[in-house]
PDB file of C-alpha atoms in Angstrom:
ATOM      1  CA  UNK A 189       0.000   0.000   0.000  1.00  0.00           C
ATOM      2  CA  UNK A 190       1.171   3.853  -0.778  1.00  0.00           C
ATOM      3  CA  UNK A 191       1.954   6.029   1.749  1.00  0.00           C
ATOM      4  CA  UNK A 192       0.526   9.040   0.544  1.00  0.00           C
ATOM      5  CA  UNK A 193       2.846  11.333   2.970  1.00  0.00           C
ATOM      6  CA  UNK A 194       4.965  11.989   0.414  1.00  0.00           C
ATOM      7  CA  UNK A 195       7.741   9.591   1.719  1.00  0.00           C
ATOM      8  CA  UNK A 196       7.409   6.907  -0.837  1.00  0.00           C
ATOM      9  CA  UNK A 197      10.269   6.863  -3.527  1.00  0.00           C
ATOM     10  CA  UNK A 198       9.273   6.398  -7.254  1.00  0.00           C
ATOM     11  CA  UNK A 199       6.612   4.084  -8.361  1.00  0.00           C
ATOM     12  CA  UNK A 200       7.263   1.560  -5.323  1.00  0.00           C
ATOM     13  CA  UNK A 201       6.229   1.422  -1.830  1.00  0.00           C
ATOM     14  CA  UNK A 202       7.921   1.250   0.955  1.00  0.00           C
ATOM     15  CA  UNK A 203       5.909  -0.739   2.722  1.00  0.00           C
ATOM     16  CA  UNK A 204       5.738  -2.943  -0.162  1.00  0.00           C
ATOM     17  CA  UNK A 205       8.362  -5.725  -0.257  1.00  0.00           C
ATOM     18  CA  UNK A 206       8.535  -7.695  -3.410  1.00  0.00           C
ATOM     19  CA  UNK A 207       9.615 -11.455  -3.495  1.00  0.00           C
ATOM     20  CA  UNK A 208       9.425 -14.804  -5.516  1.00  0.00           C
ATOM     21  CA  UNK A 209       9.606 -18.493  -5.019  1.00  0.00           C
ATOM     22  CA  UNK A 210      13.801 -18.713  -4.545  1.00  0.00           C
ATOM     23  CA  UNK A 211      13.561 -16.196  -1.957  1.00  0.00           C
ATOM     24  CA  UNK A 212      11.150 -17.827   0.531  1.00  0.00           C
ATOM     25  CA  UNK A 213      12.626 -21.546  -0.733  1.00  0.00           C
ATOM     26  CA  UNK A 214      16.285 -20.292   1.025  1.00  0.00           C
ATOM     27  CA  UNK A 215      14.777 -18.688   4.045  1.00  0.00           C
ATOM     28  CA  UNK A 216      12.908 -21.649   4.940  1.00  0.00           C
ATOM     29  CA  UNK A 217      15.929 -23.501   4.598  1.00  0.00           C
ATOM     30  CA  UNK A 218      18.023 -21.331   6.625  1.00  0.00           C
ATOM     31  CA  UNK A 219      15.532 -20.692   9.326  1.00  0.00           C
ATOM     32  CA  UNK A 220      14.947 -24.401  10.125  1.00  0.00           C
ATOM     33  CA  UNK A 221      11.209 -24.526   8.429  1.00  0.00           C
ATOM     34  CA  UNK A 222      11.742 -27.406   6.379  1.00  0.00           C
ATOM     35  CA  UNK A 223      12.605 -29.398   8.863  1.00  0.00           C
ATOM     36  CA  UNK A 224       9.555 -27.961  11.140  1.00  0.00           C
ATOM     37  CA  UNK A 225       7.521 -29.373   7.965  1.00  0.00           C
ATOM     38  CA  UNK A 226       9.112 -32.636   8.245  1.00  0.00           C
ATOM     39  CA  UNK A 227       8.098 -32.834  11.454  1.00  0.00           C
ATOM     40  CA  UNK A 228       4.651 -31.652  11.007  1.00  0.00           C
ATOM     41  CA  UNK A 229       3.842 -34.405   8.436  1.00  0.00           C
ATOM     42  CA  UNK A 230       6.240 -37.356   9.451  1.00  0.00           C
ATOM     43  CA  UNK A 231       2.809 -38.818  11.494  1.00  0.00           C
ATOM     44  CA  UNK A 232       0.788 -38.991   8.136  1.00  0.00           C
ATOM     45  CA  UNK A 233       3.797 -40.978   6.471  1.00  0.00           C
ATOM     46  CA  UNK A 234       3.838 -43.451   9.280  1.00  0.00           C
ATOM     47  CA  UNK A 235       0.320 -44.173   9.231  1.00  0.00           C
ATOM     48  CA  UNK A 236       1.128 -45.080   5.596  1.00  0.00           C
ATOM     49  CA  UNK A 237       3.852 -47.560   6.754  1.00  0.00           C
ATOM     50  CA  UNK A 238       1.328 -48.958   9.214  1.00  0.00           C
ATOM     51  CA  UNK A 239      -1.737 -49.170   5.922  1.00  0.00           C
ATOM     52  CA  UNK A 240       0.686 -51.081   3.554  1.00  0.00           C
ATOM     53  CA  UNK A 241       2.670 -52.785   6.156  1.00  0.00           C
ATOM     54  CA  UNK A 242       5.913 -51.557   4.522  1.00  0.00           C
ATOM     55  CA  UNK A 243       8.915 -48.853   5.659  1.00  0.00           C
ATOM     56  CA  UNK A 244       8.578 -47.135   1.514  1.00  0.00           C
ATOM     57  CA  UNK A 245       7.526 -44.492   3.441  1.00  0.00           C
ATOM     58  CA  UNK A 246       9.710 -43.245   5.688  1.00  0.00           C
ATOM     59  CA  UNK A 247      13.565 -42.862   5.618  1.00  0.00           C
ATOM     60  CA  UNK A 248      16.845 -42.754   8.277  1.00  0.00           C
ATOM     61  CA  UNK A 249      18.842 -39.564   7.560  1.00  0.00           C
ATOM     62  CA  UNK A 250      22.038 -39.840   9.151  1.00  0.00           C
ATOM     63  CA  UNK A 251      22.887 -35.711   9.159  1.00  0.00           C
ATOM     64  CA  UNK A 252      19.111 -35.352  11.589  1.00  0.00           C
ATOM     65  CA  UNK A 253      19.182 -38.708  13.108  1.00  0.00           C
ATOM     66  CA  UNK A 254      15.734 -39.360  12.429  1.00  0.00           C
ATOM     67  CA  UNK A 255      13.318 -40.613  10.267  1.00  0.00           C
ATOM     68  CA  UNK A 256      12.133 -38.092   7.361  1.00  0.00           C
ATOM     69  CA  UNK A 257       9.234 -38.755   5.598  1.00  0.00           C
ATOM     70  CA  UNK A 258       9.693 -39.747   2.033  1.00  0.00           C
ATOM     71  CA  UNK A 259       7.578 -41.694  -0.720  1.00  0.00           C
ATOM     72  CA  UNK A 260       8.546 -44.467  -3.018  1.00  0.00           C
ATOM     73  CA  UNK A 261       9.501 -44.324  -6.530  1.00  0.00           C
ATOM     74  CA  UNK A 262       6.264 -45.532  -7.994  1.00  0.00           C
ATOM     75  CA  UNK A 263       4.453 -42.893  -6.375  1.00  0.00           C
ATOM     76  CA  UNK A 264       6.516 -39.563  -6.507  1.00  0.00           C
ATOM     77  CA  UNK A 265       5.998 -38.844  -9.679  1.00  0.00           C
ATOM     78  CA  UNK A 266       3.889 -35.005  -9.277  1.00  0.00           C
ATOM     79  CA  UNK A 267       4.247 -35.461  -5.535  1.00  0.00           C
ATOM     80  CA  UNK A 268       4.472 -32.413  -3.262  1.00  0.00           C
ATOM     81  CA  UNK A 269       5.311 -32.900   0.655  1.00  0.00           C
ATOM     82  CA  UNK A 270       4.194 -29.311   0.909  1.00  0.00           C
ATOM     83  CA  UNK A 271       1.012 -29.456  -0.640  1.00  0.00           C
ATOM     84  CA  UNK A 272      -0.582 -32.285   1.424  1.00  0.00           C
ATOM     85  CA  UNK A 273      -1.208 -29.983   4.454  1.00  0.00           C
ATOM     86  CA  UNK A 274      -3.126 -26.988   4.061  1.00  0.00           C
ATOM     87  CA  UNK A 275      -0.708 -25.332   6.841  1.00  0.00           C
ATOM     88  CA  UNK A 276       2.260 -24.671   3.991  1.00  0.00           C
ATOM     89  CA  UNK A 277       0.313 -21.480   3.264  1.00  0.00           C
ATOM     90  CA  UNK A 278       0.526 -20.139   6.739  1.00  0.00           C
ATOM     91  CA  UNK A 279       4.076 -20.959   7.163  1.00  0.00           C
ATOM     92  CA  UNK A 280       5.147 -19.374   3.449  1.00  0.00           C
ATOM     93  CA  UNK A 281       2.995 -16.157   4.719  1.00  0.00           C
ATOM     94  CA  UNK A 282       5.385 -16.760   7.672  1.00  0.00           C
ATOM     95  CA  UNK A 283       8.697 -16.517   5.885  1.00  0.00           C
ATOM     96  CA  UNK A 284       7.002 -13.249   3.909  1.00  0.00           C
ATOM     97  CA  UNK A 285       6.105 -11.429   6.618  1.00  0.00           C
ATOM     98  CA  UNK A 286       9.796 -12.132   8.380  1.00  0.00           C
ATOM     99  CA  UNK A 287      11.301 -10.786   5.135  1.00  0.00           C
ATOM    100  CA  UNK A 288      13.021  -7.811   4.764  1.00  0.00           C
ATOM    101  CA  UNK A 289      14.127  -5.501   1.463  1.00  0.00           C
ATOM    102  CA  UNK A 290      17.662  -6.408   2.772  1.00  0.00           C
ATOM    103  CA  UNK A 291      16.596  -9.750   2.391  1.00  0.00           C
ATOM    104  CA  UNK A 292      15.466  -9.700  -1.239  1.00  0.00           C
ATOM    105  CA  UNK A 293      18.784  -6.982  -2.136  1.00  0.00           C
ATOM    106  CA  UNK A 294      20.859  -9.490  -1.356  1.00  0.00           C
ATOM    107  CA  UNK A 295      19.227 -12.407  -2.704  1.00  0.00           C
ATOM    108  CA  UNK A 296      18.587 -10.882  -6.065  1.00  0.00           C
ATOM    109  CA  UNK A 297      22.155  -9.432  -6.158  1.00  0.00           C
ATOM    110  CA  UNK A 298      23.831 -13.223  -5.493  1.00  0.00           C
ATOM    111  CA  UNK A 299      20.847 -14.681  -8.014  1.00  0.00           C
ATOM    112  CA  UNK A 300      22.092 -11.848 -10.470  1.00  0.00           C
ATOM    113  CA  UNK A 301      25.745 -12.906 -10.328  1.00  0.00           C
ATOM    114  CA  UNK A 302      26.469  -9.201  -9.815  1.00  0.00           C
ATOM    115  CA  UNK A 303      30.231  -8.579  -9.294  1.00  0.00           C
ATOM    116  CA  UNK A 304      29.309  -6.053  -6.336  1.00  0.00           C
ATOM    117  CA  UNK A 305      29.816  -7.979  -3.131  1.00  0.00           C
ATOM    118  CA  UNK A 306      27.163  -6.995  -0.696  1.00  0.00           C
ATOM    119  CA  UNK A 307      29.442  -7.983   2.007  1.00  0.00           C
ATOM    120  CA  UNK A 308      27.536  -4.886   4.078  1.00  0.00           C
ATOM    121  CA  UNK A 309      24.289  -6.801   3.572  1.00  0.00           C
ATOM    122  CA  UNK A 310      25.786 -10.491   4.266  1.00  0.00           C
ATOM    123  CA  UNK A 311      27.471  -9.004   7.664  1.00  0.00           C
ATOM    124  CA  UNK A 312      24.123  -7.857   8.699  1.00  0.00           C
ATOM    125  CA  UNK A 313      22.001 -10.714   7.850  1.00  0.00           C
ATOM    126  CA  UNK A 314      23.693 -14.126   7.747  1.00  0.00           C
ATOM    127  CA  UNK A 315      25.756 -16.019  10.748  1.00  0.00           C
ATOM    128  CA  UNK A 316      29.572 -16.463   9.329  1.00  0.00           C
ATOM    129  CA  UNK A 317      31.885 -19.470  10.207  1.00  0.00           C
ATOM    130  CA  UNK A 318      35.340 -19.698  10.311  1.00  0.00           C
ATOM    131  CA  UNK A 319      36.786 -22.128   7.342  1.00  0.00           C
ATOM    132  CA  UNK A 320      40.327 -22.862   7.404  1.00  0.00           C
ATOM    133  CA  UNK A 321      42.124 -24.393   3.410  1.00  0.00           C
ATOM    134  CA  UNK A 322      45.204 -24.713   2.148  1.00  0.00           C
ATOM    135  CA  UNK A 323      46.094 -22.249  -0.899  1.00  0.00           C
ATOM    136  CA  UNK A 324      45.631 -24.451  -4.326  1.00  0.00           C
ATOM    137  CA  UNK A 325      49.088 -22.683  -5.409  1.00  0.00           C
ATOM    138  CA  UNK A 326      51.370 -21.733  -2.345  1.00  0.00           C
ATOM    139  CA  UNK A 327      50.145 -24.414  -0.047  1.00  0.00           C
ATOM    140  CA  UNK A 328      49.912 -21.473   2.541  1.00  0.00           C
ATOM    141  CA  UNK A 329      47.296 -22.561   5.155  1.00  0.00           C
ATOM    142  CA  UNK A 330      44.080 -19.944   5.265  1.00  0.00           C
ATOM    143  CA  UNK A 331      42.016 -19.164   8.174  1.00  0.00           C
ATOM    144  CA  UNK A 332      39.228 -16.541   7.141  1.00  0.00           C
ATOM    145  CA  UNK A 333      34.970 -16.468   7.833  1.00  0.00           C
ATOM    146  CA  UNK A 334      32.510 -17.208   5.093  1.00  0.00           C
ATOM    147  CA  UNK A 335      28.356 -16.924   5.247  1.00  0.00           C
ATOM    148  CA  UNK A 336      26.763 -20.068   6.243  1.00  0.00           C
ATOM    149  CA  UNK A 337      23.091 -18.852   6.410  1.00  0.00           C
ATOM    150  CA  UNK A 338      20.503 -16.479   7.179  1.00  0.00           C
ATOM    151  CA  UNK A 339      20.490 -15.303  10.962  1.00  0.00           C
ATOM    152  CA  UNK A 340      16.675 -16.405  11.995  1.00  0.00           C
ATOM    153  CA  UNK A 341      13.729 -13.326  12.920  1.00  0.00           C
ATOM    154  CA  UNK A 342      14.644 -14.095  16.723  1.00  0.00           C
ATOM    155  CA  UNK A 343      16.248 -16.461  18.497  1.00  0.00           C
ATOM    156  CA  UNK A 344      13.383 -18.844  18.808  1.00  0.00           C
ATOM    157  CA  UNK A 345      11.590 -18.313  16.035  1.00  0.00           C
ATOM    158  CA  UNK A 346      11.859 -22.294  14.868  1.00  0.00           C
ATOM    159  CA  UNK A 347      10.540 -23.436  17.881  1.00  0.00           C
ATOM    160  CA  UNK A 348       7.600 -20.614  17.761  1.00  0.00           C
ATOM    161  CA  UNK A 349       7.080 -21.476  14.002  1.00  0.00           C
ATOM    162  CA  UNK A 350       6.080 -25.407  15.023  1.00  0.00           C
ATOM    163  CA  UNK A 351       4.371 -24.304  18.015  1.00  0.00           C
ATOM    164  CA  UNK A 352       1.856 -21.611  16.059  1.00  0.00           C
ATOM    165  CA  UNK A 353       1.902 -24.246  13.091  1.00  0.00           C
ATOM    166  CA  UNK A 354       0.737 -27.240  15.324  1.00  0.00           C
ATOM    167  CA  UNK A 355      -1.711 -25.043  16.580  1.00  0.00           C
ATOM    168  CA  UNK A 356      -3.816 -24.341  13.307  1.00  0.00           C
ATOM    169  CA  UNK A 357      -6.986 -25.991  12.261  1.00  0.00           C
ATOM    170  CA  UNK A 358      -7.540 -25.837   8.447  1.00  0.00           C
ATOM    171  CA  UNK A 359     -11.161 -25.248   7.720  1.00  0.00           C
ATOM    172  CA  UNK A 360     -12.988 -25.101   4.055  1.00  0.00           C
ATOM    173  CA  UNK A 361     -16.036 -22.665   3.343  1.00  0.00           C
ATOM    174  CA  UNK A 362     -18.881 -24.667   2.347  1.00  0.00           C
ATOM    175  CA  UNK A 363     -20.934 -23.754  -0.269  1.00  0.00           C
ATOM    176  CA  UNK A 364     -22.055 -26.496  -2.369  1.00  0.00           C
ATOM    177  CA  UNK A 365     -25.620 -26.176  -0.924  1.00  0.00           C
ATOM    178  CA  UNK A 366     -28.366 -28.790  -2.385  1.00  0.00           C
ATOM    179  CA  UNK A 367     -31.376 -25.626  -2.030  1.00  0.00           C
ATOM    180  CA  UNK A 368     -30.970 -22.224  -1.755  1.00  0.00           C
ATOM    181  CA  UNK A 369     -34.019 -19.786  -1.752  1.00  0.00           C
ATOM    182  CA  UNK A 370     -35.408 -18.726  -5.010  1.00  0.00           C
ATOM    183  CA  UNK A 371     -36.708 -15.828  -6.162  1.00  0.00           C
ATOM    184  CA  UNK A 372     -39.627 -16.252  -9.175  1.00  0.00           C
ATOM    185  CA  UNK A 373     -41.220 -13.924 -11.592  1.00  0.00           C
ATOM    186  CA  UNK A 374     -44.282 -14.263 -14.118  1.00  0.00           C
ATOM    187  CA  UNK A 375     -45.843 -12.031 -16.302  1.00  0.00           C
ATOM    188  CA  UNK A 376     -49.360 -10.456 -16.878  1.00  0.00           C
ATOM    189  CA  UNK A 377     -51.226  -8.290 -17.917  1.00  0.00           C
ATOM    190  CA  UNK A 378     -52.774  -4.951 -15.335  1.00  0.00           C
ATOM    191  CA  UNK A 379     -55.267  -2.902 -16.289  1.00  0.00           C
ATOM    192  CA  UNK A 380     -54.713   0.805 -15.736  1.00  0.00           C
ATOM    193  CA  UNK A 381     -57.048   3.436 -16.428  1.00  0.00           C
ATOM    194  CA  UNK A 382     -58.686   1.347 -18.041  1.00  0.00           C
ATOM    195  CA  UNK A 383     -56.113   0.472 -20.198  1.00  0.00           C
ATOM    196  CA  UNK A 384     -54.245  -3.366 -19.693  1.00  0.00           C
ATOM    197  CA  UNK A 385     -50.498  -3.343 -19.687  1.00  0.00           C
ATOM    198  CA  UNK A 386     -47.965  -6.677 -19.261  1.00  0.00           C
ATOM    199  CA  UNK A 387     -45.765  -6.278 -15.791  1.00  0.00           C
ATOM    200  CA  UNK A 388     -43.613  -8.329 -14.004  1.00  0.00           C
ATOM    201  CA  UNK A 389     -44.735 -10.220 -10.956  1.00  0.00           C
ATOM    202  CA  UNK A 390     -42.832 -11.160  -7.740  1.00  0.00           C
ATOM    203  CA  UNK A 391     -44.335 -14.411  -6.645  1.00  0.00           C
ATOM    204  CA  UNK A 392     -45.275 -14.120  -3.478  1.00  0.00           C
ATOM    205  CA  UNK A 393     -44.424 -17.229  -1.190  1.00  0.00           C
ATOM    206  CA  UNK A 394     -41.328 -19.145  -0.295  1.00  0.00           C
ATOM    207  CA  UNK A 395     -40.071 -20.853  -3.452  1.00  0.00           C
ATOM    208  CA  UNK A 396     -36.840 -23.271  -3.216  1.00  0.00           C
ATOM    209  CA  UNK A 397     -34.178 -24.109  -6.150  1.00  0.00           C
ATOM    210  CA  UNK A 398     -32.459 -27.635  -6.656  1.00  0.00           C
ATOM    211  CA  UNK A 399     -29.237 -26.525  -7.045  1.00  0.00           C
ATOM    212  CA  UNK A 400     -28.264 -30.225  -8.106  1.00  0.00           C
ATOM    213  CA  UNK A 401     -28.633 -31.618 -11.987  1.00  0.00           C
ATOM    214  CA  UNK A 402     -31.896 -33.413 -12.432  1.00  0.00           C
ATOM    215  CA  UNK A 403     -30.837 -36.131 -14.058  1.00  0.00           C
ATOM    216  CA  UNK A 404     -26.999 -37.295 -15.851  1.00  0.00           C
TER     217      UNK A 404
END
């Protein structure tokens, strides 16, 4: 939305932050929602197991030391793990709302391949790690920090994301009535002074509609 104080700059908004699909993809990542997702939907995977009295589908991963869910071969074709719970769309308005312009800057600028280092932006918004490698020519051992990930919103915010998303009850609108009220007309013909003209009629009454086909 515009702020019409004068304070907005050019055709955008300030309060408007604009994203797409790679940017929310690696803040999940790096704020631990993917694996909050994992967790969310692991149960419905191990019912499977239990239903076809097999282990297709779930998996060890040695890195969490757990089981992930997962889904055989024969079935993964056009198979989303997101899009089995309704709950993906609160936790992608989530990431969005925990975005910042930084955020997207420095995203775009790395998807870009732009030769200007935002090392400002990657000092304010990522955790760095010291890495330590031996020079490919001199052999000279290097100590020096790199960017490992996004810093998360706050310091719990993993633990508050599973928490609000466990929390949620997905519910559907329903309208696919089988009647609805109707309202009917008819015309005829009403004489006025003496003179008979053709109107339209309410019908008075409560008059119902099958909103269902009457036959195939």
């Amino acid at each position: 939305m515009r702020v019409e104080d004068g304070s907005d700059q050019g055709v955008n908004s300030k309060n408007l932050v604009p994203g797409n699909g790679k940017i929310t993809t690696q803040l999940k990542q790096d704020w631990g929602l993917n694996d909050v997702w994992n967790d969310l939907i692991l149960p419905r995977f191990e019912r499977m197991n239990q239903l076809t009295n097999s282990t297709g589908f779930t998996a060890w991963n040695e890195t969490h030391q757990k089981f992930l869910p997962t889904v055989p071969i024969e079935f993964s074709k056009g198979f989303s793990k997101k899009r089995i719970d309704h709950r993906h769309h609160a936790m992608d308005a989530l990431v969005i709302a925990c975005a910042t312009k930084d955020h997207v800057n420095l995203l775009n600028n790395q998807s870009a391949k732009s030769d200007t280092k935002r090392y400002d932006l990657k000092m304010k918004l990522m955790k760095f790690e010291k890495v330590a490698y031996n020079h490919p020519q001199t052999g000279e051992r290097i100590e020096r920090e790199v960017p490992k990930q996004f810093l998360k919103p706050w310091n719990n915010f993993t633990v508050d994301a599973k928490d609000s998303l466990e929390k949620i009850i997905v519910s559907f609108k329903q309208n696919l009535r089988v009647i609805n009220k109707a309202t009917n007309y008819y015309e005829k013909y009403v004489e006025k002074d003496g003179v008979k003209t053709k109107e339209r009629i309410q019908q008075k009454g409560t008059n119902w509609a099958i909103r269902k086909p009457m036959h195939k």
